[in-house]
CSV table of C-alpha atoms in Angstrom, one decimal:
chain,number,residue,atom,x,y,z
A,1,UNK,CA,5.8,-78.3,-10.4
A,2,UNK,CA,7.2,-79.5,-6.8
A,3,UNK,CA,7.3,-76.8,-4.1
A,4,UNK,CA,10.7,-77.4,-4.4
A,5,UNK,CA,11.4,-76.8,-7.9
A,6,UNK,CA,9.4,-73.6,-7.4
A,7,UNK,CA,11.8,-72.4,-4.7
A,8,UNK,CA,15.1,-73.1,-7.3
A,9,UNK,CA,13.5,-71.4,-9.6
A,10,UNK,CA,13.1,-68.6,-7.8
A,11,UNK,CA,16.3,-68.6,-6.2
A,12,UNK,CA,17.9,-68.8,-9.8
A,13,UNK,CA,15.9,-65.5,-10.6
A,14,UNK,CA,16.8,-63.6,-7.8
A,15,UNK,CA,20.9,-64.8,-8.4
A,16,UNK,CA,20.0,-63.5,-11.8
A,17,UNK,CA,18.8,-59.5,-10.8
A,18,UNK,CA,21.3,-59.7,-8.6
A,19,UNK,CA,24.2,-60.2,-11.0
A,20,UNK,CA,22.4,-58.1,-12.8
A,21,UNK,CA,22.4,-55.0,-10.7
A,22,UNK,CA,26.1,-55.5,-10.1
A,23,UNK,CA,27.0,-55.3,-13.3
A,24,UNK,CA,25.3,-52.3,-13.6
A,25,UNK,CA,27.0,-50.6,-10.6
A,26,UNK,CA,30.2,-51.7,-12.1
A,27,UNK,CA,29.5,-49.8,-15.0
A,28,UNK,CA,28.4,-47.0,-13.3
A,29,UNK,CA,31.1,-46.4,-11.7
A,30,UNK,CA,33.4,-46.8,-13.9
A,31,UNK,CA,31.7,-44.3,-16.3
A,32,UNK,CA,32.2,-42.1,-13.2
A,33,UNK,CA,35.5,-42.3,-12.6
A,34,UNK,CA,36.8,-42.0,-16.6
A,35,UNK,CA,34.7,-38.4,-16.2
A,36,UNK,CA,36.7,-35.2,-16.1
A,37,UNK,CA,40.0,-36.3,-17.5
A,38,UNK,CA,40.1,-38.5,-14.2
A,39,UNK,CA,41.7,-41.5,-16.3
A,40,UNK,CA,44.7,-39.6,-15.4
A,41,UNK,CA,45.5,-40.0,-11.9
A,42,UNK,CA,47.9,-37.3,-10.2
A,43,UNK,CA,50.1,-40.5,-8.5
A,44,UNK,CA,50.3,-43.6,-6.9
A,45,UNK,CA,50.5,-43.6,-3.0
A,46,UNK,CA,53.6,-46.9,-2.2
A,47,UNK,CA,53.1,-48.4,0.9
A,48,UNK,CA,55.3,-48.3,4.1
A,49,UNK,CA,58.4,-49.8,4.1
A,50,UNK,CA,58.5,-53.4,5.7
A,51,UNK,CA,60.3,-53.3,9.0
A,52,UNK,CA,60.7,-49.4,8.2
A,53,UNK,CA,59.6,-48.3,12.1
A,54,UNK,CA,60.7,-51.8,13.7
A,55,UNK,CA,63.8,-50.4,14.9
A,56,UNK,CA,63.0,-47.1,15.2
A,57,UNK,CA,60.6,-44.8,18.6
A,58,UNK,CA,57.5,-44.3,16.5
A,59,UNK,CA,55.8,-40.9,17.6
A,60,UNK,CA,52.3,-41.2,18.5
A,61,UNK,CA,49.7,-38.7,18.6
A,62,UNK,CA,48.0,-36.9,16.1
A,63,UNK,CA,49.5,-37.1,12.7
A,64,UNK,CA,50.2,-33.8,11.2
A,65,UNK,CA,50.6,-34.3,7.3
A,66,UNK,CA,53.6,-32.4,5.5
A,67,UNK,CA,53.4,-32.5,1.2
A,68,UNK,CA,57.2,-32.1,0.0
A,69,UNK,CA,58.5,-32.6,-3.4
A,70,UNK,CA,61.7,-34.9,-4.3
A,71,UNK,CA,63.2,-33.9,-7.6
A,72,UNK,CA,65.9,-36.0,-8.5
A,73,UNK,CA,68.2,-33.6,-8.8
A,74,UNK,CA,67.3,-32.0,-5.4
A,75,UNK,CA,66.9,-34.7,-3.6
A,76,UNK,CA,69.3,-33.9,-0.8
A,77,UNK,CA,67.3,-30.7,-0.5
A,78,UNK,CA,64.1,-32.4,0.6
A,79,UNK,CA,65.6,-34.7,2.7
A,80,UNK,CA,67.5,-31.8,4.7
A,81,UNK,CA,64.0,-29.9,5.0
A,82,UNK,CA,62.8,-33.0,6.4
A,83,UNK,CA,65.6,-33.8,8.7
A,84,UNK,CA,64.8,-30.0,9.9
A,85,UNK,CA,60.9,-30.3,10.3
A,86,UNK,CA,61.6,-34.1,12.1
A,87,UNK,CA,64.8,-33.0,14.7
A,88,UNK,CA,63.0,-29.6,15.6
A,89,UNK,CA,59.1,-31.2,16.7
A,90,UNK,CA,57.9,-34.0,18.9
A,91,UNK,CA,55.0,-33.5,16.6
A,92,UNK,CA,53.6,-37.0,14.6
A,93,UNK,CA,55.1,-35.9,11.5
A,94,UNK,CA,54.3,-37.6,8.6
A,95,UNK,CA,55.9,-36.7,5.6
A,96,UNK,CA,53.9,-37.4,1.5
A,97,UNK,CA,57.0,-37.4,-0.5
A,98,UNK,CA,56.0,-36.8,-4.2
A,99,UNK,CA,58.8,-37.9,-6.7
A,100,UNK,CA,58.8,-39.2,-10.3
A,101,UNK,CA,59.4,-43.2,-10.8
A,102,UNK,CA,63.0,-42.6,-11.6
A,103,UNK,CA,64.1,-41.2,-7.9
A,104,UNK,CA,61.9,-43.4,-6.0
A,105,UNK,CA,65.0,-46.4,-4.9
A,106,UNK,CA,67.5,-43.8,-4.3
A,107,UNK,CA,64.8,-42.0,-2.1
A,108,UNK,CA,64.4,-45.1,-0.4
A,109,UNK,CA,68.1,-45.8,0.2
A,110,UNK,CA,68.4,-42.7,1.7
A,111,UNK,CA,65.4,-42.4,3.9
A,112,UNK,CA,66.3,-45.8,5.2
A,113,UNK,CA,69.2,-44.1,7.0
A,114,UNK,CA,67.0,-41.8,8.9
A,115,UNK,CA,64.2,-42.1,11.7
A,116,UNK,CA,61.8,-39.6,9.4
A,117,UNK,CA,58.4,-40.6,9.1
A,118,UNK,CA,56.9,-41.2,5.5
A,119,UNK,CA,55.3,-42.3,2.6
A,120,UNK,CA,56.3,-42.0,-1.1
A,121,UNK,CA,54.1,-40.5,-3.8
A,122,UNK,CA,54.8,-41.3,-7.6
A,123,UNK,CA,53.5,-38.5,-9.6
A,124,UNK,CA,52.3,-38.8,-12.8
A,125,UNK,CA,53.2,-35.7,-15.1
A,126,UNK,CA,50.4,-36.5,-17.6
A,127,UNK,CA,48.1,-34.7,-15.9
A,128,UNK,CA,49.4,-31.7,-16.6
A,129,UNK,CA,49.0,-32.5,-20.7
A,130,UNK,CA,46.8,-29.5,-22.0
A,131,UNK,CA,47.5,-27.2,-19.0
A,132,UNK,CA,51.4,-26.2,-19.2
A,133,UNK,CA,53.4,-24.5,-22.0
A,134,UNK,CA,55.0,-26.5,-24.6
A,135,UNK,CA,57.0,-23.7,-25.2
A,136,UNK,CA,60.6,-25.1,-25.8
A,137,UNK,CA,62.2,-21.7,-24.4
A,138,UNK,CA,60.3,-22.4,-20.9
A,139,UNK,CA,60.5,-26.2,-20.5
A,140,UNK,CA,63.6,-25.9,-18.0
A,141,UNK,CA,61.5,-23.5,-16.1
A,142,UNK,CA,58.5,-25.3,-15.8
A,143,UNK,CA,58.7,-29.0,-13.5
A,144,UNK,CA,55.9,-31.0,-12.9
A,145,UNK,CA,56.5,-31.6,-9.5
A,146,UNK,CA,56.6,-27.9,-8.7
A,147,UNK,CA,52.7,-28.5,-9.2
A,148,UNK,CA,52.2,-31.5,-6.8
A,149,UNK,CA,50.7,-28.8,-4.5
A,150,UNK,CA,47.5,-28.0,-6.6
A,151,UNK,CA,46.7,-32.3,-5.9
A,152,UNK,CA,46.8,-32.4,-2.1
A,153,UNK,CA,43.8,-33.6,-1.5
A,154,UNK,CA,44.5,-37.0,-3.7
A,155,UNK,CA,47.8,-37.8,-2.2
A,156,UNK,CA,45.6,-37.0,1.0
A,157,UNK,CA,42.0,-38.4,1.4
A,158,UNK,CA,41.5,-39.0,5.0
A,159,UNK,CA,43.5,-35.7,6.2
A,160,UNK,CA,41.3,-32.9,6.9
A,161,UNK,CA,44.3,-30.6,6.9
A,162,UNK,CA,47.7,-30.6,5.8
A,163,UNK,CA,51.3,-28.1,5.3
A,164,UNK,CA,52.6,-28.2,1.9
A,165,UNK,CA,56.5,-27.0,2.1
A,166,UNK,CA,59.0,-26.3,-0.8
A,167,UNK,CA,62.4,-28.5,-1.1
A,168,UNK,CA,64.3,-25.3,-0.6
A,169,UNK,CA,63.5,-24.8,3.5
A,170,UNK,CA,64.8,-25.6,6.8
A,171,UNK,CA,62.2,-25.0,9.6
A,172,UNK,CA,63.6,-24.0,12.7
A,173,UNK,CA,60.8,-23.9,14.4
A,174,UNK,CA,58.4,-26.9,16.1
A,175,UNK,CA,56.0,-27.8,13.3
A,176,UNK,CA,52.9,-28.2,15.6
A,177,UNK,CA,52.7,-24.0,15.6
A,178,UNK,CA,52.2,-23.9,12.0
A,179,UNK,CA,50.3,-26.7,11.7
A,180,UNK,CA,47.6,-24.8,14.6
A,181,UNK,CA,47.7,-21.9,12.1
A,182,UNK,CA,44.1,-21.1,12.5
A,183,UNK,CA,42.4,-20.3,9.1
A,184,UNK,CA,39.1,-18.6,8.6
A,185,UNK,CA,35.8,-19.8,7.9
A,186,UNK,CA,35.5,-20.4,4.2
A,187,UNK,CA,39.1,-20.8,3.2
A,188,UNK,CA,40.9,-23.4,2.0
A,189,UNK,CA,44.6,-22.3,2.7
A,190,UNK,CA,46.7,-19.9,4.4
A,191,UNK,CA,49.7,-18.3,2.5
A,192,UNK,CA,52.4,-15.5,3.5
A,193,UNK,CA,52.0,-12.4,1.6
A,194,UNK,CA,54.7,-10.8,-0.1
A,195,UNK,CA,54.2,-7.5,1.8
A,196,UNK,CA,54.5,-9.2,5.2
A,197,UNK,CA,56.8,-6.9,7.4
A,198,UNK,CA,59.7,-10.0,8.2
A,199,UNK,CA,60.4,-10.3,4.5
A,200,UNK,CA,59.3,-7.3,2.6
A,201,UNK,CA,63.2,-5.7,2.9
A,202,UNK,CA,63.8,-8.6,1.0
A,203,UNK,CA,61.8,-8.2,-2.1
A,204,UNK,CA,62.7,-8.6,-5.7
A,205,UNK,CA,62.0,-4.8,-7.2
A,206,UNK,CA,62.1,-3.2,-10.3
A,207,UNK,CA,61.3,-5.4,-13.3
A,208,UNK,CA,58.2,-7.2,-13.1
A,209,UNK,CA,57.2,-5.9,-9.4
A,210,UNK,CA,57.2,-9.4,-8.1
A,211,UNK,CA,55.6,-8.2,-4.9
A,212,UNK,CA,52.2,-7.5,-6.3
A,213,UNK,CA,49.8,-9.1,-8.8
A,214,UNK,CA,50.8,-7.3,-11.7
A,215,UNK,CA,54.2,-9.0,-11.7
A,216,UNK,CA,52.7,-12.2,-12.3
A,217,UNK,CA,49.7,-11.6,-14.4
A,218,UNK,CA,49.2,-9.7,-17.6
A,219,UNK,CA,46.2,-7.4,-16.4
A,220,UNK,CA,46.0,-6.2,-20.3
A,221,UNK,CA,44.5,-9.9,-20.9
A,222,UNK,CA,40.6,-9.2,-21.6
A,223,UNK,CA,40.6,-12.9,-19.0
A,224,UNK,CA,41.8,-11.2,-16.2
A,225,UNK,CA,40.3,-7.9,-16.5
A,226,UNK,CA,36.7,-9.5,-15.9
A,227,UNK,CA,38.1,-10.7,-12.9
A,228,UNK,CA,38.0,-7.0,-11.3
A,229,UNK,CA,41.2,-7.7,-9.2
A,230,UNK,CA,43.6,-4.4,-8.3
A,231,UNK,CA,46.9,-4.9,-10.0
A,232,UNK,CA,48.8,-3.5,-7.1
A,233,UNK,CA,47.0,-6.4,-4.5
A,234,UNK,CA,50.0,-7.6,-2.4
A,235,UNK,CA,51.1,-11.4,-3.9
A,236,UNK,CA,52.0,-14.1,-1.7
A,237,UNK,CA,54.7,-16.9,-1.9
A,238,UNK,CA,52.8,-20.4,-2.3
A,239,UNK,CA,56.3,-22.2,-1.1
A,240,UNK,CA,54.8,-22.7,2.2
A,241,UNK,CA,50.9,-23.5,2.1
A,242,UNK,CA,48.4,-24.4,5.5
A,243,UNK,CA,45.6,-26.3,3.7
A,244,UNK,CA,42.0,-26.9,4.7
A,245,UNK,CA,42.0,-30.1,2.5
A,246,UNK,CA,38.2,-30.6,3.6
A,247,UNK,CA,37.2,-27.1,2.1
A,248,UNK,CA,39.7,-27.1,-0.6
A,249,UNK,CA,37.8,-30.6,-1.9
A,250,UNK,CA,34.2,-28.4,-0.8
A,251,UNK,CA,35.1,-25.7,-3.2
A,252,UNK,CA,37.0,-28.4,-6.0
A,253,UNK,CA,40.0,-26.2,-6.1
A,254,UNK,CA,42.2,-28.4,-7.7
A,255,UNK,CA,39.6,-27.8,-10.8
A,256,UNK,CA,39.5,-24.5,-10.5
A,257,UNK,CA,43.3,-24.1,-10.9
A,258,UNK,CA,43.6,-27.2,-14.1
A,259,UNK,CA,40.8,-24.7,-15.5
A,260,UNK,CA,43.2,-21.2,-15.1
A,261,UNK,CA,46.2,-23.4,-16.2
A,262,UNK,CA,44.1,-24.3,-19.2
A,263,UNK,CA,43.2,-20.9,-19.9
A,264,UNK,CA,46.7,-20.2,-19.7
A,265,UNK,CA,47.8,-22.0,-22.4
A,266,UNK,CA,45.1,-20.7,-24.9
A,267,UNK,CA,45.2,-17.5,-23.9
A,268,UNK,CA,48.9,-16.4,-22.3
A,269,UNK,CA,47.9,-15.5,-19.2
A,270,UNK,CA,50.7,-14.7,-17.1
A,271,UNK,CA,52.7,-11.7,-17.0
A,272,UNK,CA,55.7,-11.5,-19.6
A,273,UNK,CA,58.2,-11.1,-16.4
A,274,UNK,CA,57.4,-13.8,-15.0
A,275,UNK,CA,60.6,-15.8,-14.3
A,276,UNK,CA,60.0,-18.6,-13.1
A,277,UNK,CA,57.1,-19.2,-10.7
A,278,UNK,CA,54.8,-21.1,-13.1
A,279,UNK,CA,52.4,-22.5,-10.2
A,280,UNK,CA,52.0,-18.8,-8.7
A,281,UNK,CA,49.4,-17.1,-10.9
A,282,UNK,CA,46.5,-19.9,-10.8
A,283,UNK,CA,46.7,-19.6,-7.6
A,284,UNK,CA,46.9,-15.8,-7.0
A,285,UNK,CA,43.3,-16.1,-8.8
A,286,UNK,CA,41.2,-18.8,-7.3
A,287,UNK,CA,42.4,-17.5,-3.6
A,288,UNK,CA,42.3,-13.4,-4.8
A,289,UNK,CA,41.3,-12.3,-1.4
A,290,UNK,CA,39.8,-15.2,-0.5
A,291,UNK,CA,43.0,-16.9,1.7
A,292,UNK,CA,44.3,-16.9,5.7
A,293,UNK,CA,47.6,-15.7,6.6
A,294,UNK,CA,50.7,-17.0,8.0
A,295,UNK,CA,52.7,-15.6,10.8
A,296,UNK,CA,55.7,-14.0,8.5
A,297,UNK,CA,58.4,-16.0,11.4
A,298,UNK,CA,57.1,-19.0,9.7
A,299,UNK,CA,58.1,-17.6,6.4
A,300,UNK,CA,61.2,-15.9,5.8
A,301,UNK,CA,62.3,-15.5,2.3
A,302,UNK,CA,64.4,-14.5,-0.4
A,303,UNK,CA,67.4,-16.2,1.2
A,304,UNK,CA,68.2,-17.2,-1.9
A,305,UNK,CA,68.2,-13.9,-4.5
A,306,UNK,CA,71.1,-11.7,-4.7
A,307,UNK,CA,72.2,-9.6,-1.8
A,308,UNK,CA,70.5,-12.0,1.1
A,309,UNK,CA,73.1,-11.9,3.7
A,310,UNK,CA,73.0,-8.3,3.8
A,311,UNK,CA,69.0,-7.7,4.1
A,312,UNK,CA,69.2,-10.2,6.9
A,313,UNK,CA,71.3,-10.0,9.8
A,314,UNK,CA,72.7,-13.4,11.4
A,315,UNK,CA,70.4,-12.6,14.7
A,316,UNK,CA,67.2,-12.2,12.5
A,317,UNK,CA,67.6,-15.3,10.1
A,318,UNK,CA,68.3,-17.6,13.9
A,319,UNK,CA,65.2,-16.2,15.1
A,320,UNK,CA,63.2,-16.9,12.1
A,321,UNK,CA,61.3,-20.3,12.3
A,322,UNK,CA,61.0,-21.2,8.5
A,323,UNK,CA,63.7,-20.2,6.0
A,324,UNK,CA,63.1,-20.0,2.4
A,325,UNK,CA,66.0,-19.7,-0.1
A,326,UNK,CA,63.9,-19.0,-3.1
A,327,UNK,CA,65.6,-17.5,-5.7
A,328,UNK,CA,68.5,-18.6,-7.8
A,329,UNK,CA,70.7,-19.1,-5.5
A,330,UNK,CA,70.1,-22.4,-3.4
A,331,UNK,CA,72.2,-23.5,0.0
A,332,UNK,CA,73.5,-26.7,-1.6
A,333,UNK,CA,75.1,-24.4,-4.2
A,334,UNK,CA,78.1,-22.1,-4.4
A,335,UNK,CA,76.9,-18.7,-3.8
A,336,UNK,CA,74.7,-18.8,-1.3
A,337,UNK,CA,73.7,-17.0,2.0
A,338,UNK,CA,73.3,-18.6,4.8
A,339,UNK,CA,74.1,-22.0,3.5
A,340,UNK,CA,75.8,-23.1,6.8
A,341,UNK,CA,72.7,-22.8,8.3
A,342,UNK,CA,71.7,-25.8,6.1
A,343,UNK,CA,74.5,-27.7,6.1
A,344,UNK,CA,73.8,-28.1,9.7
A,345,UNK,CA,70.6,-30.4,8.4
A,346,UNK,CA,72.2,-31.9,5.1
A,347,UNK,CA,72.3,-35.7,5.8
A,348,UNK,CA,74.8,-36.9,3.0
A,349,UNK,CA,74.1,-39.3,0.1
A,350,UNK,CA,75.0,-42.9,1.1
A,351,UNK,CA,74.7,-43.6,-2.9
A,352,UNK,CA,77.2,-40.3,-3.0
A,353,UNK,CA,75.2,-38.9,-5.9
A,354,UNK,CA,74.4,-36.3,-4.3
A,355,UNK,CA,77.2,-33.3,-3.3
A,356,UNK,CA,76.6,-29.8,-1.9
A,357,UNK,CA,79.0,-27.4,-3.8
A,358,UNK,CA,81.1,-25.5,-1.6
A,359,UNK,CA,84.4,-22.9,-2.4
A,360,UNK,CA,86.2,-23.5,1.2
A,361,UNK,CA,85.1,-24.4,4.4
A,362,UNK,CA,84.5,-20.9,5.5
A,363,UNK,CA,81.7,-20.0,2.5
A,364,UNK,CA,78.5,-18.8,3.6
């Protein structure tokens, strides 16, 4: 045999193992990413618009990330948040708009009026099979996108830090101050607590005591017992979250709250007054004393429960840089406080799906 028919032959071999070996890989990984019920992806990430920025003053700078939701039926909600965050900051702003496939186009149509920037998230509800009631008396309480919070670090995997805001806010404050809330070492996110002094006058009392842990989690539950956690610890409202994405992904607490959400379902977890805030117990649990704080300015609640616009004077509620109208009673609607305040950020449908109910011009 030729020198040269050696060296083929050799060449062959080597094409061989190499083929080989990547085959191997290939299967390797793709063992590794069906493992952990990670077939199911949280969503899909669409790109940019074409043309989106050329005719609008890009901000430069440092991006600071924003995760808001986009129901379908609150759509003009998050796109008045938005129009809030945008008009009050110089800031980068970069909004992660998580919808379901069906709002995506009209989302589009009406972004494409405004200078906000953003991308859009399609989330995928099927991950949530196994760890929400099917209970038929709770399925208008309980929306999938209301848990696109606990999956920030997939819609996000370069940011190392990131706000997560509710539909149901305007900030009126620059963005860039929440965004430096500091956290400490070892946490993963920083939350307002129920007790804070700026909205603590406007608590929910009596039934349920939705200021503490016992009004969200049924401390009778042998589960939560073993937890050792003091039924009377001071809650906090997760409709306004400063993430560490870097330590939340360190400490895998997406798992850890799919694995309470699980538990959940076996074992009814969650306290029997609960009304409606499904995605608060898991995470009263995995951060139990274990979370930063927010500065309660950036977090003034309840505007939306019974009785608002007399807890809060008009003075306070200007002052205040994040308004939350949690609670029934939403600014788009007919009976809420404050709701001028909002209309003042509402950019209207061009599809005209969307309306804000009003009684008469003068209806606060």
């Amino acid at each position: 045999m030729t020198l040269r028919r050696v060296n083929v032959v050799i060449l062959v071999l080597l094409s061989i193992a190499f083929l080989i070996i990547v085959h191997r890989n290939l299967l390797n990984l793709s063992d590794f990413l069906r493992q952990d019920n990670s077939d199911v992806a949280p969503g899909m990430i669409l790109p940019f618009e074409t043309g989106f920025f050329s005719d609008r003053k890009v901000r430069t700078g440092a991006e600071i990330p924003v995760v808001i939701t986009a129901a379908e039926e609150r759509l003009g909600a998050a796109v008045a948040a938005m129009n809030s965050v945008n008009q009050n900051s110089r800031a980068n702003v970069v909004f992660s708009i998580v919808t379901l496939n069906e709002s995506v186009e009209h989302l589009r149509t009406w972004l494409s009026k405004t200078d906000i920037k953003h991308k859009i998230i399609t989330f995928e509800p099927k991950i949530l099979e196994g760890k929400i009631s099917q209970d038929p008396q709770k399925a208008d309480l309980v929306k999938p996108l209301s848990f696109a919070r606990f999956y920030m670090p997939m819609f996000l995997p370069d940011a190392e830090k990131a706000i997560y805001l509710d539909d149901d806010v305007i900030v009126q404050g620059d963005i860039q101050e929440l965004f430096d809330t500091s956290l400490k070492p070892g946490h993963a996110a920083a939350f307002s607590e129920d007790c804070d002094s700026a909205s603590s006058k406007g608590i929910v009392r009596g039934a349920g005591n939705q200021n503490s842990y016992i009004g969200f989690l049924d401390f009778k539950k042998e589960a939560i017992k073993k937890l050792g956690m003091r039924a009377n610890t001071c809650s906090f409202n997760p409709g306004v979250i400063v993430a560490n994405l870097t330590e939340w992904k360190h400490q895998n607490i997406t798992r850890q709250l799919e694995q309470w959400m699980e538990r959940n379902v076996r074992e009814d977890l969650y306290s029997k007054t609960l009304a409606d805030s499904f995605t608060t117990p898991p995470l009263l649990i995995v951060f139990y004393k274990h979370h930063s704080s927010i500065d309660p300015m950036w977090h003034v609640r309840h505007l939306g429960t019974t009785g608002a616009g007399n807890r809060y004077s008009p003075q306070f509620v200007k002052a205040a840089k994040l308004l939350h109208w949690n609670g029934h009673f939403k600014p788009w609607g007919r009976t809420s406080s404050f709701s001028d305040i909002w209309d003042k950020w509402y950019i209207p449908d061009p599809t005209g799906k969307f309306h804000p109910i009003r009684r008469h011009s003068g209806d606060k």
